Amino acid sequence: MSKVIIIGGGAAGLMAAYASANNGQDVTVLERNERPARKVMITGKGRCNLTNHCDLNEFLSNVPTNPRFLYAALSRFSTADTMDLF
């Protein structure tokens, strides 16, 4: 079993830790703040809202500025994919 150290307990660090652990790695996450994932927890005005359950066009119609910026990413990894991941 390989040992992996992840520096940073933010969203990217925790996802890297999750992926590594799912691949059989022994994972340690180092975070300098008291609470890892603090910024993730404050998304959605404190409700930790990571995605919405709607189709892509409906979602993009509610993005106030530059929804086309999100189109490529969300057409490849949908809201349903996000919910399945979590």
mmCIF file of N, CA and C in Angstrom:
data_model
loop_
_atom_site.group_PDB
_atom_site.id
_atom_site.type_symbol
_atom_site.label_atom_id
_atom_site.label_comp_id
_atom_site.label_asym_id
_atom_site.label_seq_id
_atom_site.Cartn_x
_atom_site.Cartn_y
_atom_site.Cartn_z
ATOM 1 N N MET A 1 0.845 -1.177 0.000
ATOM 2 C CA MET A 1 0.000 0.000 0.000
ATOM 3 C C MET A 1 0.889 1.238 0.000
ATOM 4 N N SER A 2 0.614 2.138 -0.918
ATOM 5 C CA SER A 2 1.354 3.388 -0.985
ATOM 6 C C SER A 2 0.802 4.365 0.040
ATOM 7 N N LYS A 3 1.678 5.252 0.502
ATOM 8 C CA LYS A 3 1.258 6.306 1.420
ATOM 9 C C LYS A 3 1.247 7.622 0.665
ATOM 10 N N VAL A 4 0.170 8.393 0.856
ATOM 11 C CA VAL A 4 0.004 9.663 0.174
ATOM 12 C C VAL A 4 -0.247 10.738 1.223
ATOM 13 N N ILE A 5 0.413 11.872 1.069
ATOM 14 C CA ILE A 5 0.150 13.025 1.919
ATOM 15 C C ILE A 5 -0.428 14.119 1.037
ATOM 16 N N ILE A 6 -1.579 14.624 1.423
ATOM 17 C CA ILE A 6 -2.242 15.713 0.720
ATOM 18 C C ILE A 6 -2.046 16.967 1.559
ATOM 19 N N ILE A 7 -1.505 18.015 0.942
ATOM 20 C CA ILE A 7 -1.307 19.270 1.653
ATOM 21 C C ILE A 7 -2.462 20.193 1.293
ATOM 22 N N GLY A 8 -3.311 20.443 2.268
ATOM 23 C CA GLY A 8 -4.464 21.314 2.078
ATOM 24 C C GLY A 8 -5.761 20.546 2.147
ATOM 25 N N GLY A 9 -6.609 20.945 3.077
ATOM 26 C CA GLY A 9 -7.901 20.293 3.278
ATOM 27 C C GLY A 9 -9.052 21.064 2.682
ATOM 28 N N GLY A 10 -8.803 21.730 1.554
ATOM 29 C CA GLY A 10 -9.886 22.402 0.830
ATOM 30 C C GLY A 10 -10.579 21.414 -0.083
ATOM 31 N N ALA A 11 -11.400 21.938 -0.961
ATOM 32 C CA ALA A 11 -12.172 21.081 -1.857
ATOM 33 C C ALA A 11 -11.274 20.184 -2.708
ATOM 34 N N ALA A 12 -10.247 20.754 -3.316
ATOM 35 C CA ALA A 12 -9.366 19.962 -4.187
ATOM 36 C C ALA A 12 -8.577 18.931 -3.385
ATOM 37 N N GLY A 13 -8.070 19.327 -2.236
ATOM 38 C CA GLY A 13 -7.305 18.405 -1.410
ATOM 39 C C GLY A 13 -8.147 17.236 -0.920
ATOM 40 N N LEU A 14 -9.368 17.524 -0.502
ATOM 41 C CA LEU A 14 -10.241 16.450 -0.028
ATOM 42 C C LEU A 14 -10.689 15.528 -1.151
ATOM 43 N N MET A 15 -10.894 16.077 -2.344
ATOM 44 C CA MET A 15 -11.230 15.210 -3.477
ATOM 45 C C MET A 15 -10.038 14.339 -3.871
ATOM 46 N N ALA A 16 -8.831 14.904 -3.793
ATOM 47 C CA ALA A 16 -7.627 14.110 -4.076
ATOM 48 C C ALA A 16 -7.475 12.999 -3.041
ATOM 49 N N ALA A 17 -7.759 13.320 -1.792
ATOM 50 C CA ALA A 17 -7.679 12.316 -0.727
ATOM 51 C C ALA A 17 -8.709 11.210 -0.945
ATOM 52 N N TYR A 18 -9.908 11.598 -1.316
ATOM 53 C CA TYR A 18 -10.975 10.633 -1.585
ATOM 54 C C TYR A 18 -10.586 9.694 -2.724
ATOM 55 N N ALA A 19 -10.101 10.279 -3.821
ATOM 56 C CA ALA A 19 -9.711 9.469 -4.978
ATOM 57 C C ALA A 19 -8.556 8.535 -4.625
ATOM 58 N N SER A 20 -7.588 9.035 -3.886
ATOM 59 C CA SER A 20 -6.443 8.206 -3.499
ATOM 60 C C SER A 20 -6.872 7.065 -2.582
ATOM 61 N N ALA A 21 -7.732 7.373 -1.607
ATOM 62 C CA ALA A 21 -8.214 6.333 -0.687
ATOM 63 C C ALA A 21 -9.017 5.275 -1.434
ATOM 64 N N ASN A 22 -9.815 5.700 -2.425
ATOM 65 C CA ASN A 22 -10.585 4.735 -3.222
ATOM 66 C C ASN A 22 -9.692 3.856 -4.076
ATOM 67 N N ASN A 23 -8.467 4.301 -4.330
ATOM 68 C CA ASN A 23 -7.506 3.494 -5.083
ATOM 69 C C ASN A 23 -6.575 2.705 -4.166
ATOM 70 N N GLY A 24 -6.938 2.602 -2.880
ATOM 71 C CA GLY A 24 -6.194 1.766 -1.958
ATOM 72 C C GLY A 24 -4.979 2.420 -1.313
ATOM 73 N N GLN A 25 -4.855 3.729 -1.440
ATOM 74 C CA GLN A 25 -3.725 4.429 -0.847
ATOM 75 C C GLN A 25 -3.992 4.692 0.639
ATOM 76 N N ASP A 26 -2.928 4.775 1.418
ATOM 77 C CA ASP A 26 -2.997 5.202 2.818
ATOM 78 C C ASP A 26 -2.830 6.725 2.787
ATOM 79 N N VAL A 27 -3.885 7.473 3.130
ATOM 80 C CA VAL A 27 -3.913 8.913 2.908
ATOM 81 C C VAL A 27 -3.875 9.689 4.224
ATOM 82 N N THR A 28 -3.049 10.735 4.244
ATOM 83 C CA THR A 28 -3.024 11.704 5.334
ATOM 84 C C THR A 28 -3.237 13.082 4.719
ATOM 85 N N VAL A 29 -4.166 13.857 5.305
ATOM 86 C CA VAL A 29 -4.426 15.213 4.838
ATOM 87 C C VAL A 29 -3.867 16.182 5.873
ATOM 88 N N LEU A 30 -3.006 17.105 5.427
ATOM 89 C CA LEU A 30 -2.458 18.132 6.302
ATOM 90 C C LEU A 30 -3.157 19.457 6.007
ATOM 91 N N GLU A 31 -3.732 20.065 7.034
ATOM 92 C CA GLU A 31 -4.442 21.333 6.886
ATOM 93 C C GLU A 31 -4.026 22.250 8.026
ATOM 94 N N ARG A 32 -3.636 23.478 7.697
ATOM 95 C CA ARG A 32 -3.164 24.398 8.727
ATOM 96 C C ARG A 32 -4.292 25.037 9.516
ATOM 97 N N ASN A 33 -5.477 25.116 8.934
ATOM 98 C CA ASN A 33 -6.619 25.696 9.642
ATOM 99 C C ASN A 33 -7.258 24.674 10.562
ATOM 100 N N GLU A 34 -8.026 25.164 11.523
ATOM 101 C CA GLU A 34 -8.685 24.281 12.479
ATOM 102 C C GLU A 34 -9.683 23.347 11.824
ATOM 103 N N ARG A 35 -10.383 23.852 10.821
ATOM 104 C CA ARG A 35 -11.452 23.077 10.196
ATOM 105 C C ARG A 35 -11.191 22.890 8.704
ATOM 106 N N PRO A 36 -10.962 21.671 8.266
ATOM 107 C CA PRO A 36 -10.846 21.437 6.824
ATOM 108 C C PRO A 36 -12.192 21.688 6.148
ATOM 109 N N ALA A 37 -12.162 21.984 4.884
ATOM 110 C CA ALA A 37 -13.355 22.169 4.044
ATOM 111 C C ALA A 37 -14.214 23.360 4.483
ATOM 112 N N ARG A 38 -13.633 24.315 5.163
ATOM 113 C CA ARG A 38 -14.403 25.465 5.654
ATOM 114 C C ARG A 38 -15.110 26.201 4.511
ATOM 115 N N LYS A 39 -14.399 26.455 3.423
ATOM 116 C CA LYS A 39 -15.019 27.185 2.305
ATOM 117 C C LYS A 39 -16.101 26.363 1.624
ATOM 118 N N VAL A 40 -15.943 25.057 1.588
ATOM 119 C CA VAL A 40 -16.982 24.210 0.998
ATOM 120 C C VAL A 40 -18.254 24.319 1.830
ATOM 121 N N MET A 41 -18.098 24.362 3.140
ATOM 122 C CA MET A 41 -19.268 24.408 4.019
ATOM 123 C C MET A 41 -20.033 25.723 3.921
ATOM 124 N N ILE A 42 -19.382 26.795 3.482
ATOM 125 C CA ILE A 42 -20.092 28.073 3.392
ATOM 126 C C ILE A 42 -20.685 28.326 2.013
ATOM 127 N N THR A 43 -20.482 27.410 1.065
ATOM 128 C CA THR A 43 -21.092 27.584 -0.248
ATOM 129 C C THR A 43 -22.610 27.501 -0.115
ATOM 130 N N GLY A 44 -23.298 28.105 -1.012
ATOM 131 C CA GLY A 44 -24.762 28.075 -0.960
ATOM 132 C C GLY A 44 -25.312 28.797 0.248
ATOM 133 N N LYS A 45 -24.643 29.873 0.654
ATOM 134 C CA LYS A 45 -25.054 30.676 1.825
ATOM 135 C C LYS A 45 -25.164 29.823 3.075
ATOM 136 N N GLY A 46 -24.176 28.965 3.272
ATOM 137 C CA GLY A 46 -24.127 28.149 4.480
ATOM 138 C C GLY A 46 -24.853 26.831 4.391
ATOM 139 N N ARG A 47 -25.469 26.547 3.255
ATOM 140 C CA ARG A 47 -26.206 25.288 3.102
ATOM 141 C C ARG A 47 -25.375 24.232 2.389
ATOM 142 N N CYS A 48 -24.121 24.562 2.076
ATOM 143 C CA CYS A 48 -23.231 23.638 1.377
ATOM 144 C C CYS A 48 -23.874 23.135 0.094
ATOM 145 N N ASN A 49 -24.439 24.050 -0.661
ATOM 146 C CA ASN A 49 -25.145 23.730 -1.895
ATOM 147 C C ASN A 49 -24.125 23.509 -3.014
ATOM 148 N N LEU A 50 -23.938 22.275 -3.416
ATOM 149 C CA LEU A 50 -22.937 21.955 -4.418
ATOM 150 C C LEU A 50 -23.486 21.900 -5.829
ATOM 151 N N THR A 51 -24.757 21.629 -5.977
ATOM 152 C CA THR A 51 -25.338 21.544 -7.313
ATOM 153 C C THR A 51 -26.847 21.674 -7.223
ATOM 154 N N ASN A 52 -27.481 21.715 -8.358
ATOM 155 C CA ASN A 52 -28.931 21.784 -8.463
ATOM 156 C C ASN A 52 -29.421 20.607 -9.278
ATOM 157 N N HIS A 53 -30.624 20.162 -8.980
ATOM 158 C CA HIS A 53 -31.205 19.034 -9.700
ATOM 159 C C HIS A 53 -32.100 19.563 -10.826
ATOM 160 N N CYS A 54 -31.462 19.946 -11.928
ATOM 161 C CA CYS A 54 -32.203 20.426 -13.087
ATOM 162 C C CYS A 54 -31.368 20.150 -14.334
ATOM 163 N N ASP A 55 -31.993 20.313 -15.491
ATOM 164 C CA ASP A 55 -31.229 20.061 -16.708
ATOM 165 C C ASP A 55 -30.277 21.228 -16.988
ATOM 166 N N LEU A 56 -29.346 21.003 -17.878
ATOM 167 C CA LEU A 56 -28.286 21.965 -18.164
ATOM 168 C C LEU A 56 -28.824 23.312 -18.624
ATOM 169 N N ASN A 57 -29.770 23.317 -19.538
ATOM 170 C CA ASN A 57 -30.291 24.587 -20.045
ATOM 171 C C ASN A 57 -30.998 25.397 -18.959
ATOM 172 N N GLU A 58 -31.756 24.712 -18.113
ATOM 173 C CA GLU A 58 -32.423 25.409 -17.004
ATOM 174 C C GLU A 58 -31.384 25.984 -16.045
ATOM 175 N N PHE A 59 -30.383 25.200 -15.733
ATOM 176 C CA PHE A 59 -29.319 25.664 -14.839
ATOM 177 C C PHE A 59 -28.646 26.914 -15.412
ATOM 178 N N LEU A 60 -28.247 26.838 -16.678
ATOM 179 C CA LEU A 60 -27.531 27.956 -17.293
ATOM 180 C C LEU A 60 -28.412 29.200 -17.431
ATOM 181 N N SER A 61 -29.711 29.014 -17.576
ATOM 182 C CA SER A 61 -30.594 30.177 -17.691
ATOM 183 C C SER A 61 -30.675 30.964 -16.392
ATOM 184 N N ASN A 62 -30.234 30.385 -15.298
ATOM 185 C CA ASN A 62 -30.245 31.055 -13.997
ATOM 186 C C ASN A 62 -28.877 31.573 -13.574
ATOM 187 N N VAL A 63 -27.888 31.445 -14.431
ATOM 188 C CA VAL A 63 -26.554 31.994 -14.141
ATOM 189 C C VAL A 63 -26.570 33.460 -14.576
ATOM 190 N N PRO A 64 -26.335 34.400 -13.646
ATOM 191 C CA PRO A 64 -26.508 35.812 -13.980
ATOM 192 C C PRO A 64 -25.505 36.389 -14.979
ATOM 193 N N THR A 65 -24.262 35.939 -14.946
ATOM 194 C CA THR A 65 -23.268 36.489 -15.876
ATOM 195 C C THR A 65 -22.489 35.373 -16.550
ATOM 196 N N ASN A 66 -22.366 35.468 -17.842
ATOM 197 C CA ASN A 66 -21.559 34.581 -18.666
ATOM 198 C C ASN A 66 -21.830 33.078 -18.472
ATOM 199 N N PRO A 67 -23.048 32.626 -18.679
ATOM 200 C CA PRO A 67 -23.342 31.198 -18.507
ATOM 201 C C PRO A 67 -22.592 30.309 -19.501
ATOM 202 N N ARG A 68 -22.197 30.873 -20.643
ATOM 203 C CA ARG A 68 -21.477 30.070 -21.645
ATOM 204 C C ARG A 68 -20.148 29.569 -21.105
ATOM 205 N N PHE A 69 -19.579 30.297 -20.128
ATOM 206 C CA PHE A 69 -18.327 29.886 -19.501
ATOM 207 C C PHE A 69 -18.460 28.490 -18.877
ATOM 208 N N LEU A 70 -19.616 28.186 -18.332
ATOM 209 C CA LEU A 70 -19.842 26.906 -17.648
ATOM 210 C C LEU A 70 -20.294 25.792 -18.578
ATOM 211 N N TYR A 71 -20.738 26.136 -19.784
ATOM 212 C CA TYR A 71 -21.360 25.157 -20.670
ATOM 213 C C TYR A 71 -20.470 23.948 -20.954
ATOM 214 N N ALA A 72 -19.225 24.172 -21.327
ATOM 215 C CA ALA A 72 -18.347 23.053 -21.697
ATOM 216 C C ALA A 72 -18.149 22.092 -20.531
ATOM 217 N N ALA A 73 -17.864 22.627 -19.357
ATOM 218 C CA ALA A 73 -17.629 21.766 -18.193
ATOM 219 C C ALA A 73 -18.891 21.007 -17.804
ATOM 220 N N LEU A 74 -20.026 21.705 -17.751
ATOM 221 C CA LEU A 74 -21.258 21.062 -17.307
ATOM 222 C C LEU A 74 -21.844 20.119 -18.345
ATOM 223 N N SER A 75 -21.498 20.283 -19.597
ATOM 224 C CA SER A 75 -21.986 19.338 -20.598
ATOM 225 C C SER A 75 -21.185 18.033 -20.540
ATOM 226 N N ARG A 76 -20.000 18.073 -19.970
ATOM 227 C CA ARG A 76 -19.183 16.858 -19.826
ATOM 228 C C ARG A 76 -19.360 16.180 -18.463
ATOM 229 N N PHE A 77 -19.671 16.971 -17.431
ATOM 230 C CA PHE A 77 -19.849 16.446 -16.073
ATOM 231 C C PHE A 77 -21.093 17.117 -15.511
ATOM 232 N N SER A 78 -22.215 16.440 -15.605
ATOM 233 C CA SER A 78 -23.519 17.033 -15.313
ATOM 234 C C SER A 78 -23.786 17.159 -13.812
ATOM 235 N N THR A 79 -24.905 17.792 -13.502
ATOM 236 C CA THR A 79 -25.317 17.877 -12.092
ATOM 237 C C THR A 79 -25.601 16.479 -11.542
ATOM 238 N N ALA A 80 -26.143 15.605 -12.366
ATOM 239 C CA ALA A 80 -26.385 14.217 -11.935
ATOM 240 C C ALA A 80 -25.062 13.507 -11.649
ATOM 241 N N ASP A 81 -24.050 13.750 -12.462
ATOM 242 C CA ASP A 81 -22.728 13.181 -12.207
ATOM 243 C C ASP A 81 -22.164 13.670 -10.877
ATOM 244 N N THR A 82 -22.371 14.961 -10.595
ATOM 245 C CA THR A 82 -21.900 15.530 -9.324
ATOM 246 C C THR A 82 -22.580 14.860 -8.149
ATOM 247 N N MET A 83 -23.885 14.694 -8.235
ATOM 248 C CA MET A 83 -24.627 14.045 -7.144
ATOM 249 C C MET A 83 -24.199 12.591 -6.978
ATOM 250 N N ASP A 84 -23.954 11.904 -8.084
ATOM 251 C CA ASP A 84 -23.473 10.512 -8.008
ATOM 252 C C ASP A 84 -22.103 10.448 -7.336
ATOM 253 N N LEU A 85 -21.254 11.426 -7.642
ATOM 254 C CA LEU A 85 -19.912 11.450 -7.044
ATOM 255 C C LEU A 85 -19.992 11.571 -5.526
ATOM 256 N N PHE A 86 -20.844 12.493 -5.062
ATOM 257 C CA PHE A 86 -20.947 12.697 -3.611
ATOM 258 C C PHE A 86 -21.820 11.658 -2.959
#
